[in-house]
PDB file of C-alpha atoms and ligand atoms in Angstrom:
ATOM      1  CA  MET B1490      -4.541  57.056  56.073  1.00 49.00           C
ATOM      2  CA  LYS B1491      -4.117  57.709  52.403  1.00 57.00           C
ATOM      3  CA  LYS B1492      -7.728  58.431  51.584  1.00 62.00           C
ATOM      4  CA  PRO B1493      -8.431  61.251  54.046  1.00 63.00           C
ATOM      5  CA  LEU B1494      -5.172  62.894  52.998  1.00 63.00           C
ATOM      6  CA  LEU B1495      -6.141  62.734  49.342  1.00 62.00           C
ATOM      7  CA  ALA B1496      -9.571  64.120  50.149  1.00 62.00           C
ATOM      8  CA  ALA B1497      -8.002  66.984  52.072  1.00 59.00           C
ATOM      9  CA  VAL B1498      -5.639  67.760  49.219  1.00 57.00           C
ATOM     10  CA  LEU B1499      -8.456  67.720  46.694  1.00 58.00           C
ATOM     11  CA  LEU B1500     -10.574  69.937  48.897  1.00 54.00           C
ATOM     12  CA  THR B1501      -7.740  72.445  49.220  1.00 53.00           C
ATOM     13  CA  LEU B1502      -7.139  72.416  45.480  1.00 53.00           C
ATOM     14  CA  THR B1503     -10.803  72.876  44.681  1.00 53.00           C
ATOM     15  CA  CYS B1504     -11.198  75.751  47.127  1.00 51.00           C
ATOM     16  CA  GLY B1505      -8.286  77.609  45.604  1.00 52.00           C
ATOM     17  CA  ALA B1506      -9.239  76.805  42.043  1.00 54.00           C
ATOM     18  CA  ALA B1507     -11.609  78.395  39.605  1.00 55.00           C
ATOM     19  CA  HIS B1508     -15.374  78.265  39.718  1.00 55.00           C
ATOM     20  CA  ALA B1509     -16.908  75.792  37.335  1.00 54.00           C
ATOM     21  CA  GLY B1510     -16.845  76.980  33.755  1.00 62.00           C
ATOM     22  CA  SER B1511     -14.361  79.761  34.387  1.00 75.00           C
ATOM     23  CA  ALA B1512     -10.622  80.121  34.778  1.00 85.00           C
ATOM     24  CA  PHE B1513     -11.168  82.682  37.514  1.00 90.00           C
ATOM     25  CA  THR B1514     -12.146  82.434  41.185  1.00 88.00           C
ATOM     26  CA  ASP B1515     -13.707  85.898  41.207  1.00 89.00           C
ATOM     27  CA  ALA B1516     -13.589  89.306  39.530  1.00 89.00           C
ATOM     28  CA  LYS B1517     -10.386  90.303  41.291  1.00 91.00           C
ATOM     29  CA  ASP B1518      -8.736  87.100  40.078  1.00 92.00           C
ATOM     30  CA  SER B1519      -9.642  87.986  36.491  1.00 93.00           C
ATOM     31  CA  VAL B1520      -7.964  91.380  36.917  1.00 94.00           C
ATOM     32  CA  THR B1521      -4.784  89.697  38.186  1.00 95.00           C
ATOM     33  CA  TYR B1522      -4.870  87.389  35.177  1.00 96.00           C
ATOM     34  CA  ARG B1523      -5.248  90.071  32.525  1.00 96.00           C
ATOM     35  CA  GLN B1524      -2.635  92.306  34.161  1.00 97.00           C
ATOM     36  CA  ALA B1525      -0.192  89.382  34.257  1.00 98.00           C
ATOM     37  CA  ALA B1526      -0.857  88.719  30.556  1.00 98.00           C
ATOM     38  CA  PHE B1527      -0.233  92.394  29.711  1.00 98.00           C
ATOM     39  CA  GLN B1528       3.033  92.323  31.672  1.00 98.00           C
ATOM     40  CA  LEU B1529       4.237  89.299  29.705  1.00 98.00           C
ATOM     41  CA  ILE B1530       3.254  91.043  26.476  1.00 98.00           C
ATOM     42  CA  ARG B1531       5.256  94.093  27.544  1.00 98.00           C
ATOM     43  CA  HIS B1532       8.376  92.050  28.397  1.00 98.00           C
ATOM     44  CA  ASN B1533       8.395  90.061  25.162  1.00 98.00           C
ATOM     45  CA  MET B1534       7.731  93.161  23.113  1.00 98.00           C
ATOM     46  CA  ALA B1535      10.480  95.183  24.833  1.00 98.00           C
ATOM     47  CA  ASP B1536      13.120  92.601  23.945  1.00 98.00           C
ATOM     48  CA  ILE B1537      12.268  92.845  20.236  1.00 98.00           C
ATOM     49  CA  ALA B1538      12.243  96.658  20.491  1.00 98.00           C
ATOM     50  CA  ASP B1539      15.717  96.658  22.071  1.00 98.00           C
ATOM     51  CA  MET B1540      17.046  94.465  19.263  1.00 98.00           C
ATOM     52  CA  LEU B1541      15.493  96.670  16.561  1.00 98.00           C
ATOM     53  CA  LYS B1542      16.972  99.767  18.208  1.00 98.00           C
ATOM     54  CA  GLY B1543      20.373  98.073  18.262  1.00 97.00           C
ATOM     55  CA  GLU B1544      20.640  98.288  22.040  1.00 97.00           C
ATOM     56  CA  VAL B1545      21.363  94.583  22.072  1.00 97.00           C
ATOM     57  CA  ASN B1546      22.570  92.421  19.191  1.00 97.00           C
ATOM     58  CA  TYR B1547      19.895  91.390  16.731  1.00 97.00           C
ATOM     59  CA  ASP B1548      19.230  87.683  17.100  1.00 98.00           C
ATOM     60  CA  ALA B1549      16.712  86.393  14.552  1.00 97.00           C
ATOM     61  CA  ASN B1550      15.993  83.222  16.540  1.00 98.00           C
ATOM     62  CA  ARG B1551      15.206  85.198  19.649  1.00 98.00           C
ATOM     63  CA  VAL B1552      12.920  87.509  17.680  1.00 98.00           C
ATOM     64  CA  THR B1553      11.040  84.445  16.450  1.00 98.00           C
ATOM     65  CA  GLN B1554      10.797  83.120  20.004  1.00 98.00           C
ATOM     66  CA  ARG B1555       9.430  86.436  21.298  1.00 98.00           C
ATOM     67  CA  ALA B1556       7.010  86.834  18.387  1.00 98.00           C
ATOM     68  CA  THR B1557       5.757  83.280  18.884  1.00 98.00           C
ATOM     69  CA  ALA B1558       5.095  84.039  22.546  1.00 98.00           C
ATOM     70  CA  LEU B1559       3.327  87.281  21.610  1.00 98.00           C
ATOM     71  CA  ALA B1560       1.076  85.451  19.154  1.00 98.00           C
ATOM     72  CA  THR B1561      -0.313  83.446  22.078  1.00 98.00           C
ATOM     73  CA  LEU B1562      -0.076  86.035  24.841  1.00 98.00           C
ATOM     74  CA  THR B1563      -2.101  88.607  22.892  1.00 98.00           C
ATOM     75  CA  THR B1564      -5.063  86.218  22.793  1.00 98.00           C
ATOM     76  CA  LEU B1565      -5.181  85.946  26.596  1.00 97.00           C
ATOM     77  CA  PRO B1566      -6.297  89.184  28.274  1.00 97.00           C
ATOM     78  CA  TRP B1567      -9.676  89.612  26.574  1.00 97.00           C
ATOM     79  CA  GLN B1568     -11.677  86.787  28.141  1.00 94.00           C
ATOM     80  CA  ALA B1569     -10.788  88.206  31.552  1.00 95.00           C
ATOM     81  CA  PHE B1570     -12.814  91.322  30.714  1.00 94.00           C
ATOM     82  CA  ALA B1571     -15.958  89.223  30.270  1.00 91.00           C
ATOM     83  CA  VAL B1572     -16.156  87.938  33.859  1.00 86.00           C
ATOM     84  CA  PRO B1573     -19.294  89.209  35.639  1.00 83.00           C
ATOM     85  CA  GLY B1574     -18.436  91.998  38.082  1.00 83.00           C
ATOM     86  CA  THR B1575     -14.931  92.376  36.692  1.00 81.00           C
ATOM     87  CA  GLU B1576     -15.430  96.112  36.091  1.00 79.00           C
ATOM     88  CA  GLN B1577     -15.480  96.405  39.894  1.00 77.00           C
ATOM     89  CA  GLY B1578     -12.462  94.169  40.365  1.00 75.00           C
ATOM     90  CA  GLY B1579      -9.950  97.001  40.634  1.00 79.00           C
ATOM     91  CA  GLY B1580      -7.229  97.605  38.099  1.00 89.00           C
ATOM     92  CA  ASP B1581      -6.928 100.385  35.547  1.00 95.00           C
ATOM     93  CA  ALA B1582      -9.695  99.387  33.168  1.00 95.00           C
ATOM     94  CA  LYS B1583     -12.094 102.209  32.289  1.00 94.00           C
ATOM     95  CA  ALA B1584     -15.884 101.748  32.504  1.00 92.00           C
ATOM     96  CA  GLU B1585     -16.020 102.650  28.775  1.00 94.00           C
ATOM     97  CA  ILE B1586     -14.816  99.108  28.000  1.00 95.00           C
ATOM     98  CA  TRP B1587     -18.123  97.598  29.033  1.00 93.00           C
ATOM     99  CA  GLN B1588     -20.108 100.301  27.213  1.00 93.00           C
ATOM    100  CA  ASN B1589     -18.190  99.488  23.997  1.00 95.00           C
ATOM    101  CA  LEU B1590     -17.273  95.863  24.529  1.00 95.00           C
ATOM    102  CA  GLN B1591     -17.540  95.016  20.831  1.00 96.00           C
ATOM    103  CA  ASP B1592     -15.092  97.768  19.856  1.00 98.00           C
ATOM    104  CA  PHE B1593     -12.784  96.814  22.715  1.00 97.00           C
ATOM    105  CA  ASN B1594     -12.774  93.131  21.774  1.00 98.00           C
ATOM    106  CA  SER B1595     -12.200  93.884  18.097  1.00 98.00           C
ATOM    107  CA  ARG B1596      -9.153  95.935  19.048  1.00 98.00           C
ATOM    108  CA  GLY B1597      -7.932  92.996  21.114  1.00 98.00           C
ATOM    109  CA  GLU B1598      -8.473  90.753  18.117  1.00 98.00           C
ATOM    110  CA  LYS B1599      -6.530  93.165  15.910  1.00 98.00           C
ATOM    111  CA  LEU B1600      -3.621  93.088  18.350  1.00 98.00           C
ATOM    112  CA  ALA B1601      -3.575  89.281  18.169  1.00 98.00           C
ATOM    113  CA  ASN B1602      -3.756  89.369  14.357  1.00 98.00           C
ATOM    114  CA  ASP B1603      -0.910  91.862  14.184  1.00 98.00           C
ATOM    115  CA  ALA B1604       1.086  89.569  16.478  1.00 98.00           C
ATOM    116  CA  LEU B1605       0.551  86.747  13.968  1.00 98.00           C
ATOM    117  CA  ALA B1606       1.823  89.049  11.200  1.00 98.00           C
ATOM    118  CA  LEU B1607       4.841  89.856  13.368  1.00 98.00           C
ATOM    119  CA  LYS B1608       5.506  86.158  13.831  1.00 98.00           C
ATOM    120  CA  ALA B1609       5.265  85.610  10.058  1.00 98.00           C
ATOM    121  CA  ALA B1610       7.743  88.452   9.521  1.00 98.00           C
ATOM    122  CA  ALA B1611      10.062  86.923  12.132  1.00 98.00           C
ATOM    123  CA  ASP B1612       9.785  83.533  10.416  1.00 98.00           C
ATOM    124  CA  SER B1613      10.845  85.165   7.124  1.00 97.00           C
ATOM    125  CA  GLY B1614      14.123  86.170   8.752  1.00 95.00           C
ATOM    126  CA  GLU B1615      13.951  89.615   7.085  1.00 97.00           C
ATOM    127  CA  GLN B1616      14.768  92.308   9.601  1.00 97.00           C
ATOM    128  CA  ALA B1617      13.086  95.019   7.487  1.00 98.00           C
ATOM    129  CA  GLU B1618       9.863  92.990   7.517  1.00 98.00           C
ATOM    130  CA  VAL B1619      10.094  92.576  11.287  1.00 98.00           C
ATOM    131  CA  ARG B1620      10.573  96.321  11.709  1.00 98.00           C
ATOM    132  CA  LYS B1621       7.473  97.091   9.650  1.00 98.00           C
ATOM    133  CA  ALA B1622       5.301  94.475  11.366  1.00 98.00           C
ATOM    134  CA  PHE B1623       6.553  95.537  14.782  1.00 98.00           C
ATOM    135  CA  GLY B1624       5.555  99.154  14.126  1.00 98.00           C
ATOM    136  CA  ALA B1625       2.031  98.097  13.180  1.00 98.00           C
ATOM    137  CA  PHE B1626       1.803  95.802  16.216  1.00 98.00           C
ATOM    138  CA  ALA B1627       3.028  98.480  18.645  1.00 98.00           C
ATOM    139  CA  ARG B1628       0.528 101.116  17.478  1.00 98.00           C
ATOM    140  CA  ASN B1629      -2.311  99.070  18.989  1.00 98.00           C
ATOM    141  CA  CYS B1630      -1.099  99.532  22.559  1.00 98.00           C
ATOM    142  CA  LYS B1631      -1.298 103.287  22.944  1.00 98.00           C
ATOM    143  CA  ALA B1632      -4.454 103.576  20.837  1.00 98.00           C
ATOM    144  CA  CYS B1633      -6.352 101.249  23.160  1.00 98.00           C
ATOM    145  CA  HIS B1634      -4.800 102.597  26.372  1.00 98.00           C
ATOM    146  CA  ASP B1635      -5.769 106.168  25.405  1.00 98.00           C
ATOM    147  CA  ASP B1636      -9.425 105.168  25.203  1.00 97.00           C
ATOM    148  CA  TYR B1637      -9.792 102.346  27.686  1.00 96.00           C
ATOM    149  CA  LYS B1638      -7.067 102.431  30.349  1.00 96.00           C
ATOM    150  CA  ASN B1639      -6.698 104.821  33.296  1.00 94.00           C
TER     151      ASN B1639
HETATM  152  C1  HEC I 584      -7.798  96.430  23.298  1.00 88.23           C
HETATM  153  C2  HEC I 584      -7.179  97.234  24.315  1.00 88.23           C
HETATM  154  C3  HEC I 584      -5.742  97.080  24.689  1.00 88.23           C
HETATM  155  C4  HEC I 584      -4.671  96.831  23.850  1.00 88.23           C
HETATM  156  C5  HEC I 584      -4.668  96.647  22.350  1.00 88.23           C
HETATM  157  C6  HEC I 584      -3.511  96.796  24.709  1.00 88.23           C
HETATM  158  N1  HEC I 584      -3.857  97.023  26.007  1.00 88.23           N
HETATM  159 FE1  HEC I 584      -2.586  97.094  27.594  1.00 88.23          FE
HETATM  160  N2  HEC I 584      -4.157  97.357  28.839  1.00 88.23           N
HETATM  161  C7  HEC I 584      -5.469  97.506  28.458  1.00 88.23           C
HETATM  162  C8  HEC I 584      -6.301  97.697  29.632  1.00 88.23           C
HETATM  163  C9  HEC I 584      -7.797  97.914  29.644  1.00 88.23           C
HETATM  164  C10 HEC I 584      -5.440  97.658  30.745  1.00 88.23           C
HETATM  165  C11 HEC I 584      -5.831  97.773  32.228  1.00 88.23           C
HETATM  166  C12 HEC I 584      -6.086  96.355  32.747  1.00 88.23           C
HETATM  167  C13 HEC I 584      -6.508  96.329  34.198  1.00 88.23           C
HETATM  168  O1  HEC I 584      -5.841  96.989  35.043  1.00 88.23           O
HETATM  169  O2  HEC I 584      -7.490  95.640  34.496  1.00 88.23           O
HETATM  170  C14 HEC I 584      -4.088  97.442  30.208  1.00 88.23           C
HETATM  171  C15 HEC I 584      -2.950  97.338  30.997  1.00 88.23           C
HETATM  172  C16 HEC I 584      -1.674  97.163  30.524  1.00 88.23           C
HETATM  173  C17 HEC I 584      -0.489  97.089  31.347  1.00 88.23           C
HETATM  174  C18 HEC I 584      -0.444  97.193  32.871  1.00 88.23           C
HETATM  175  C19 HEC I 584      -0.668  95.828  33.508  1.00 88.23           C
HETATM  176  C20 HEC I 584      -0.604  95.903  35.028  1.00 88.23           C
HETATM  177  O3  HEC I 584       0.216  95.183  35.620  1.00 88.23           O
HETATM  178  O4  HEC I 584      -1.371  96.667  35.634  1.00 88.23           O
HETATM  179  C21 HEC I 584       0.570  96.902  30.494  1.00 88.23           C
HETATM  180  C22 HEC I 584       2.042  96.739  30.885  1.00 88.23           C
HETATM  181  C23 HEC I 584       0.039  96.881  29.147  1.00 88.23           C
HETATM  182  N3  HEC I 584      -1.335  97.037  29.199  1.00 88.23           N
HETATM  183  C24 HEC I 584       0.808  96.713  28.020  1.00 88.23           C
HETATM  184  C25 HEC I 584       0.296  96.657  26.729  1.00 88.23           C
HETATM  185  C26 HEC I 584       1.109  96.515  25.546  1.00 88.23           C
HETATM  186  C27 HEC I 584       2.621  96.464  25.531  1.00 88.23           C
HETATM  187  C28 HEC I 584       0.259  96.474  24.490  1.00 88.23           C
HETATM  188  C29 HEC I 584       0.566  96.361  23.025  1.00 88.23           C
HETATM  189  C30 HEC I 584       1.451  95.338  22.590  1.00 88.23           C
HETATM  190  C31 HEC I 584      -1.092  96.601  25.023  1.00 88.23           C
HETATM  191  N4  HEC I 584      -1.027  96.709  26.378  1.00 88.23           N
HETATM  192  C32 HEC I 584      -2.235  96.580  24.239  1.00 88.23           C
HETATM  193  C33 HEC I 584      -5.952  97.477  27.170  1.00 88.23           C
HETATM  194  C34 HEC I 584      -5.206  97.198  26.039  1.00 88.23           C
END
């Protein structure tokens, strides 16, 4: 009885899982993925912003934790824009992305680099450094949204 059960489980897993060579089942799945990544970026960023504004107590360890998360999270959305058909997958991405994919990806890369600089500032423990790096990091969001997001 064990074998058929295992086969059934594997079949179910495979059907729900990604196509070979991709983390995504289809274009719509890639949109869900990148939107989820952006949401996590927003949450982690907002916590640092609240601390810098003094709305909650400044906690250097928590800033480091958030900045460390951002350093990884900001590398995630971009591959989900390269899935075939993803421009028709819904979401708020403008068609201009795929007409200027090199520019779009380099802006994504800059965001990730600025997140690394933010993490380095957080590691230094200097709040003034964090403030400066955070400002540079945050400028990327609106600049890209103005050009590439509905
Ligand atoms: C290189 C371009 C680019 C940069 C930089 C960028 N975004 Fe976005 N963002 C997009 C695009 C494109 C979408 C629309 C994605 C979609 O709907 O498929 C988006 C969507 C979002 C969303 C909505 C996600 C949802 O659930 O629909 C949030 C929140 C967001 N971005 C936050 C941020 C924050 C915060 C930053 C800066 C730290 C940032 N983004 C930087 C391009 C960018």
